[in-house]
């Protein structure tokens, strides 16, 4: 391989490793929420620093490749996409940390029936699966899988749309659980943003593989 090919291969591996760490963060934050495990939630917050370190290193590596090799064509598109994917992954890591903070701050365990009625667990599982599938699309340069993310995000949007009414009904039935239900509503809002970040990533995968820009166009909805 040429020097630039070697460095880009290394960069792809770094991004995949960051992806795996973010997936792990999401899964652990979910487990801490379901089991009200504050120690696991604290572990998520500690490892957030590793996610941030990954972001900084990947940014630096991209800058170095730009400076040393003046990439063109697909190499240039990949580097531009990598910078944006890197940012979106870091934001998903922030969302996992945010969920963990709610677990730590909540004085009581989240009500199991409330978790079920709000569909928050189903939403969380789908959010994690979407992140996993965007990684697969990235590693395999699979634009068909990347495009499937746009449709699957609608599941997260639907739960988010219904959340206010659902939480409102829970509060009416049990005002003593107000703080707990507000935490749950905040978690739902955060999970919805995972779909947005994943769609951004899917757009970047399509951009660097096919040289098609989907942002601000109707193409991603077709």
mmCIF file of C-alpha atoms in Angstrom:
data_model
loop_
_atom_site.group_PDB
_atom_site.id
_atom_site.type_symbol
_atom_site.label_atom_id
_atom_site.label_comp_id
_atom_site.label_asym_id
_atom_site.label_seq_id
_atom_site.Cartn_x
_atom_site.Cartn_y
_atom_site.Cartn_z
ATOM 1 C CA UNK A 1 0.000 0.000 0.000
ATOM 2 C CA UNK A 2 1.024 3.614 -0.525
ATOM 3 C CA UNK A 3 1.714 5.748 2.563
ATOM 4 C CA UNK A 4 -1.666 7.498 2.328
ATOM 5 C CA UNK A 5 -3.474 4.155 1.945
ATOM 6 C CA UNK A 6 -1.721 2.867 5.060
ATOM 7 C CA UNK A 7 -2.698 5.920 7.070
ATOM 8 C CA UNK A 8 -6.315 5.861 5.878
ATOM 9 C CA UNK A 9 -6.579 2.154 6.751
ATOM 10 C CA UNK A 10 -5.286 2.972 10.237
ATOM 11 C CA UNK A 11 -7.764 5.839 10.525
ATOM 12 C CA UNK A 12 -10.664 3.549 9.572
ATOM 13 C CA UNK A 13 -9.610 1.143 12.311
ATOM 14 C CA UNK A 14 -9.470 3.990 14.841
ATOM 15 C CA UNK A 15 -12.986 5.084 13.892
ATOM 16 C CA UNK A 16 -14.272 1.513 14.220
ATOM 17 C CA UNK A 17 -12.673 1.225 17.657
ATOM 18 C CA UNK A 18 -14.272 4.495 18.722
ATOM 19 C CA UNK A 19 -17.606 3.197 17.410
ATOM 20 C CA UNK A 20 -17.270 0.045 19.533
ATOM 21 C CA UNK A 21 -16.522 2.130 22.614
ATOM 22 C CA UNK A 22 -19.562 4.337 22.003
ATOM 23 C CA UNK A 23 -21.742 1.232 21.519
ATOM 24 C CA UNK A 24 -20.438 -0.113 24.815
ATOM 25 C CA UNK A 25 -21.207 3.200 26.512
ATOM 26 C CA UNK A 26 -24.788 3.111 25.225
ATOM 27 C CA UNK A 27 -25.297 -0.499 26.305
ATOM 28 C CA UNK A 28 -23.915 0.102 29.785
ATOM 29 C CA UNK A 29 -26.000 3.246 30.225
ATOM 30 C CA UNK A 30 -29.081 1.236 29.209
ATOM 31 C CA UNK A 31 -28.246 -1.517 31.693
ATOM 32 C CA UNK A 32 -27.672 1.019 34.455
ATOM 33 C CA UNK A 33 -31.087 2.559 33.709
ATOM 34 C CA UNK A 34 -32.982 -0.754 33.677
ATOM 35 C CA UNK A 35 -31.242 -2.159 36.769
ATOM 36 C CA UNK A 36 -30.758 1.200 38.515
ATOM 37 C CA UNK A 37 -27.057 0.429 38.791
ATOM 38 C CA UNK A 38 -25.399 3.654 39.863
ATOM 39 C CA UNK A 39 -21.902 2.096 39.886
ATOM 40 C CA UNK A 40 -22.255 1.101 36.233
ATOM 41 C CA UNK A 41 -23.543 4.587 35.459
ATOM 42 C CA UNK A 42 -20.432 6.054 37.085
ATOM 43 C CA UNK A 43 -18.276 3.773 34.918
ATOM 44 C CA UNK A 44 -19.949 5.262 31.839
ATOM 45 C CA UNK A 45 -19.035 8.765 33.017
ATOM 46 C CA UNK A 46 -15.428 7.769 33.667
ATOM 47 C CA UNK A 47 -15.072 6.220 30.201
ATOM 48 C CA UNK A 48 -16.505 9.327 28.566
ATOM 49 C CA UNK A 49 -12.977 10.716 28.789
ATOM 50 C CA UNK A 50 -11.789 7.886 26.512
ATOM 51 C CA UNK A 51 -14.422 8.824 23.927
ATOM 52 C CA UNK A 52 -13.234 12.427 24.051
ATOM 53 C CA UNK A 53 -9.614 11.302 23.671
ATOM 54 C CA UNK A 54 -10.541 9.236 20.624
ATOM 55 C CA UNK A 55 -12.216 12.273 19.063
ATOM 56 C CA UNK A 56 -9.150 14.461 19.557
ATOM 57 C CA UNK A 57 -6.744 11.842 18.201
ATOM 58 C CA UNK A 58 -8.852 11.158 15.118
ATOM 59 C CA UNK A 59 -9.106 14.889 14.423
ATOM 60 C CA UNK A 60 -5.311 15.202 14.661
ATOM 61 C CA UNK A 61 -4.742 12.194 12.423
ATOM 62 C CA UNK A 62 -7.063 13.633 9.769
ATOM 63 C CA UNK A 63 -5.242 16.956 9.910
ATOM 64 C CA UNK A 64 -1.880 15.213 9.530
ATOM 65 C CA UNK A 65 -3.024 13.279 6.448
ATOM 66 C CA UNK A 66 -4.345 16.506 4.899
ATOM 67 C CA UNK A 67 -1.043 18.255 5.584
ATOM 68 C CA UNK A 68 1.295 15.476 4.447
ATOM 69 C CA UNK A 69 -0.498 13.909 1.481
ATOM 70 C CA UNK A 70 -2.901 16.460 -0.050
ATOM 71 C CA UNK A 71 -5.538 13.755 -0.685
ATOM 72 C CA UNK A 72 -7.883 13.851 -3.685
ATOM 73 C CA UNK A 73 -10.967 11.999 -4.945
ATOM 74 C CA UNK A 74 -12.269 9.248 -2.632
ATOM 75 C CA UNK A 75 -9.425 9.745 -0.143
ATOM 76 C CA UNK A 76 -10.388 13.384 0.245
ATOM 77 C CA UNK A 77 -14.067 12.509 0.579
ATOM 78 C CA UNK A 78 -13.274 9.868 3.185
ATOM 79 C CA UNK A 79 -11.269 12.301 5.304
ATOM 80 C CA UNK A 80 -13.984 14.946 5.146
ATOM 81 C CA UNK A 81 -16.552 12.313 6.109
ATOM 82 C CA UNK A 82 -14.344 10.935 8.880
ATOM 83 C CA UNK A 83 -14.140 14.328 10.570
ATOM 84 C CA UNK A 84 -17.935 14.613 10.658
ATOM 85 C CA UNK A 85 -18.504 10.983 11.666
ATOM 86 C CA UNK A 86 -16.006 11.494 14.468
ATOM 87 C CA UNK A 87 -18.003 14.455 15.787
ATOM 88 C CA UNK A 88 -21.300 12.571 15.593
ATOM 89 C CA UNK A 89 -19.872 9.580 17.456
ATOM 90 C CA UNK A 90 -18.592 11.852 20.212
ATOM 91 C CA UNK A 91 -22.068 13.356 20.545
ATOM 92 C CA UNK A 92 -23.614 9.892 20.831
ATOM 93 C CA UNK A 93 -21.084 9.202 23.581
ATOM 94 C CA UNK A 94 -22.277 12.375 25.296
ATOM 95 C CA UNK A 95 -25.861 11.072 25.115
ATOM 96 C CA UNK A 96 -24.825 7.831 26.847
ATOM 97 C CA UNK A 97 -23.126 9.872 29.551
ATOM 98 C CA UNK A 98 -26.258 12.013 29.890
ATOM 99 C CA UNK A 99 -28.416 8.921 30.499
ATOM 100 C CA UNK A 100 -25.923 7.719 33.091
ATOM 101 C CA UNK A 101 -26.113 11.080 34.876
ATOM 102 C CA UNK A 102 -29.896 10.775 35.153
ATOM 103 C CA UNK A 103 -29.491 7.353 36.750
ATOM 104 C CA UNK A 104 -27.024 8.745 39.272
ATOM 105 C CA UNK A 105 -29.204 11.776 40.059
ATOM 106 C CA UNK A 106 -32.501 9.882 40.373
ATOM 107 C CA UNK A 107 -33.321 9.122 44.034
ATOM 108 C CA UNK A 108 -35.512 6.134 43.119
ATOM 109 C CA UNK A 109 -35.428 3.266 40.673
ATOM 110 C CA UNK A 110 -37.296 3.831 37.407
ATOM 111 C CA UNK A 111 -40.714 2.191 37.593
ATOM 112 C CA UNK A 112 -40.721 -0.970 35.447
ATOM 113 C CA UNK A 113 -44.294 -0.511 34.222
ATOM 114 C CA UNK A 114 -43.535 3.124 33.347
ATOM 115 C CA UNK A 115 -40.487 2.033 31.341
ATOM 116 C CA UNK A 116 -42.729 -0.350 29.437
ATOM 117 C CA UNK A 117 -45.619 2.043 28.836
ATOM 118 C CA UNK A 118 -43.310 4.740 27.463
ATOM 119 C CA UNK A 119 -41.588 2.218 25.126
ATOM 120 C CA UNK A 120 -38.276 3.623 26.320
ATOM 121 C CA UNK A 121 -36.547 0.232 26.422
ATOM 122 C CA UNK A 122 -37.712 -0.662 22.904
ATOM 123 C CA UNK A 123 -36.561 2.765 21.762
ATOM 124 C CA UNK A 124 -33.185 2.317 23.454
ATOM 125 C CA UNK A 125 -32.640 -1.107 21.874
ATOM 126 C CA UNK A 126 -33.445 0.241 18.419
ATOM 127 C CA UNK A 127 -31.093 3.191 18.948
ATOM 128 C CA UNK A 128 -28.252 0.813 19.820
ATOM 129 C CA UNK A 129 -29.035 -1.385 16.803
ATOM 130 C CA UNK A 130 -28.996 1.659 14.537
ATOM 131 C CA UNK A 131 -25.548 2.635 15.819
ATOM 132 C CA UNK A 132 -24.314 -0.936 15.265
ATOM 133 C CA UNK A 133 -25.666 -0.996 11.717
ATOM 134 C CA UNK A 134 -24.131 2.351 10.810
ATOM 135 C CA UNK A 135 -20.773 0.896 11.881
ATOM 136 C CA UNK A 136 -21.361 -2.147 9.673
ATOM 137 C CA UNK A 137 -22.294 0.139 6.762
ATOM 138 C CA UNK A 138 -19.130 2.159 7.353
ATOM 139 C CA UNK A 139 -16.796 -0.825 7.579
ATOM 140 C CA UNK A 140 -18.296 -2.508 4.505
ATOM 141 C CA UNK A 141 -18.887 0.715 2.554
ATOM 142 C CA UNK A 142 -22.476 -0.495 2.246
ATOM 143 C CA UNK A 143 -24.558 2.450 1.079
ATOM 144 C CA UNK A 144 -27.760 0.387 0.905
ATOM 145 C CA UNK A 145 -27.480 -0.309 4.630
ATOM 146 C CA UNK A 146 -26.619 3.340 5.237
ATOM 147 C CA UNK A 147 -29.809 4.382 3.448
ATOM 148 C CA UNK A 148 -31.888 2.032 5.605
ATOM 149 C CA UNK A 149 -31.001 4.164 8.641
ATOM 150 C CA UNK A 150 -33.181 7.035 7.383
ATOM 151 C CA UNK A 151 -36.328 4.907 7.602
ATOM 152 C CA UNK A 152 -35.443 3.200 10.870
ATOM 153 C CA UNK A 153 -35.022 6.519 12.632
ATOM 154 C CA UNK A 154 -38.804 6.913 12.354
ATOM 155 C CA UNK A 155 -39.246 4.383 15.186
ATOM 156 C CA UNK A 156 -37.335 6.677 17.526
ATOM 157 C CA UNK A 157 -39.255 9.700 16.282
ATOM 158 C CA UNK A 158 -42.600 7.988 16.943
ATOM 159 C CA UNK A 159 -41.758 7.169 20.568
ATOM 160 C CA UNK A 160 -40.491 10.700 21.054
ATOM 161 C CA UNK A 161 -43.690 12.205 19.607
ATOM 162 C CA UNK A 162 -45.852 10.165 21.964
ATOM 163 C CA UNK A 163 -43.667 10.729 24.998
ATOM 164 C CA UNK A 164 -45.230 13.967 26.252
ATOM 165 C CA UNK A 165 -48.749 12.533 26.342
ATOM 166 C CA UNK A 166 -47.586 9.236 27.826
ATOM 167 C CA UNK A 167 -45.580 10.927 30.564
ATOM 168 C CA UNK A 168 -48.484 13.300 31.197
ATOM 169 C CA UNK A 169 -50.809 10.360 31.831
ATOM 170 C CA UNK A 170 -48.292 8.795 34.216
ATOM 171 C CA UNK A 171 -48.019 12.041 36.167
ATOM 172 C CA UNK A 172 -51.823 12.326 36.413
ATOM 173 C CA UNK A 173 -51.995 8.790 37.791
ATOM 174 C CA UNK A 174 -49.146 9.270 40.272
ATOM 175 C CA UNK A 175 -47.951 12.810 40.950
ATOM 176 C CA UNK A 176 -45.435 11.492 43.492
ATOM 177 C CA UNK A 177 -43.397 10.083 40.609
ATOM 178 C CA UNK A 178 -43.074 13.450 38.857
ATOM 179 C CA UNK A 179 -39.281 13.723 39.095
ATOM 180 C CA UNK A 180 -38.803 10.130 37.966
ATOM 181 C CA UNK A 181 -41.077 10.631 34.952
ATOM 182 C CA UNK A 182 -39.329 13.845 33.981
ATOM 183 C CA UNK A 183 -35.997 11.993 34.000
ATOM 184 C CA UNK A 184 -37.551 9.384 31.712
ATOM 185 C CA UNK A 185 -38.854 12.056 29.351
ATOM 186 C CA UNK A 186 -35.379 13.589 29.185
ATOM 187 C CA UNK A 187 -33.862 10.198 28.355
ATOM 188 C CA UNK A 188 -36.384 9.732 25.523
ATOM 189 C CA UNK A 189 -35.426 13.131 24.115
ATOM 190 C CA UNK A 190 -31.754 12.119 24.198
ATOM 191 C CA UNK A 191 -32.399 8.783 22.507
ATOM 192 C CA UNK A 192 -34.240 10.532 19.693
ATOM 193 C CA UNK A 193 -31.083 12.515 18.992
ATOM 194 C CA UNK A 194 -29.136 9.277 18.487
ATOM 195 C CA UNK A 195 -31.274 8.753 15.402
ATOM 196 C CA UNK A 196 -30.390 12.216 14.132
ATOM 197 C CA UNK A 197 -26.670 11.652 14.690
ATOM 198 C CA UNK A 198 -26.879 8.248 12.977
ATOM 199 C CA UNK A 199 -28.619 9.768 9.951
ATOM 200 C CA UNK A 200 -25.811 12.304 9.724
ATOM 201 C CA UNK A 201 -23.295 9.456 9.755
ATOM 202 C CA UNK A 202 -25.247 7.575 7.071
ATOM 203 C CA UNK A 203 -25.151 10.678 4.866
ATOM 204 C CA UNK A 204 -21.374 10.857 5.230
ATOM 205 C CA UNK A 205 -20.948 7.186 4.318
ATOM 206 C CA UNK A 206 -22.962 7.729 1.126
ATOM 207 C CA UNK A 207 -21.005 10.917 0.401
ATOM 208 C CA UNK A 208 -17.564 9.344 0.519
ATOM 209 C CA UNK A 209 -18.501 6.079 -1.218
ATOM 210 C CA UNK A 210 -20.771 7.469 -3.958
ATOM 211 C CA UNK A 211 -19.763 11.148 -4.046
ATOM 212 C CA UNK A 212 -23.389 12.108 -3.409
ATOM 213 C CA UNK A 213 -24.288 14.900 -0.999
ATOM 214 C CA UNK A 214 -27.644 14.263 0.687
ATOM 215 C CA UNK A 215 -27.675 17.069 3.246
ATOM 216 C CA UNK A 216 -30.460 19.623 2.599
ATOM 217 C CA UNK A 217 -31.834 17.482 -0.219
ATOM 218 C CA UNK A 218 -34.875 15.282 -0.597
ATOM 219 C CA UNK A 219 -32.822 12.280 -1.692
ATOM 220 C CA UNK A 220 -32.528 10.726 1.756
ATOM 221 C CA UNK A 221 -36.291 10.573 2.098
ATOM 222 C CA UNK A 222 -36.797 8.642 -1.120
#
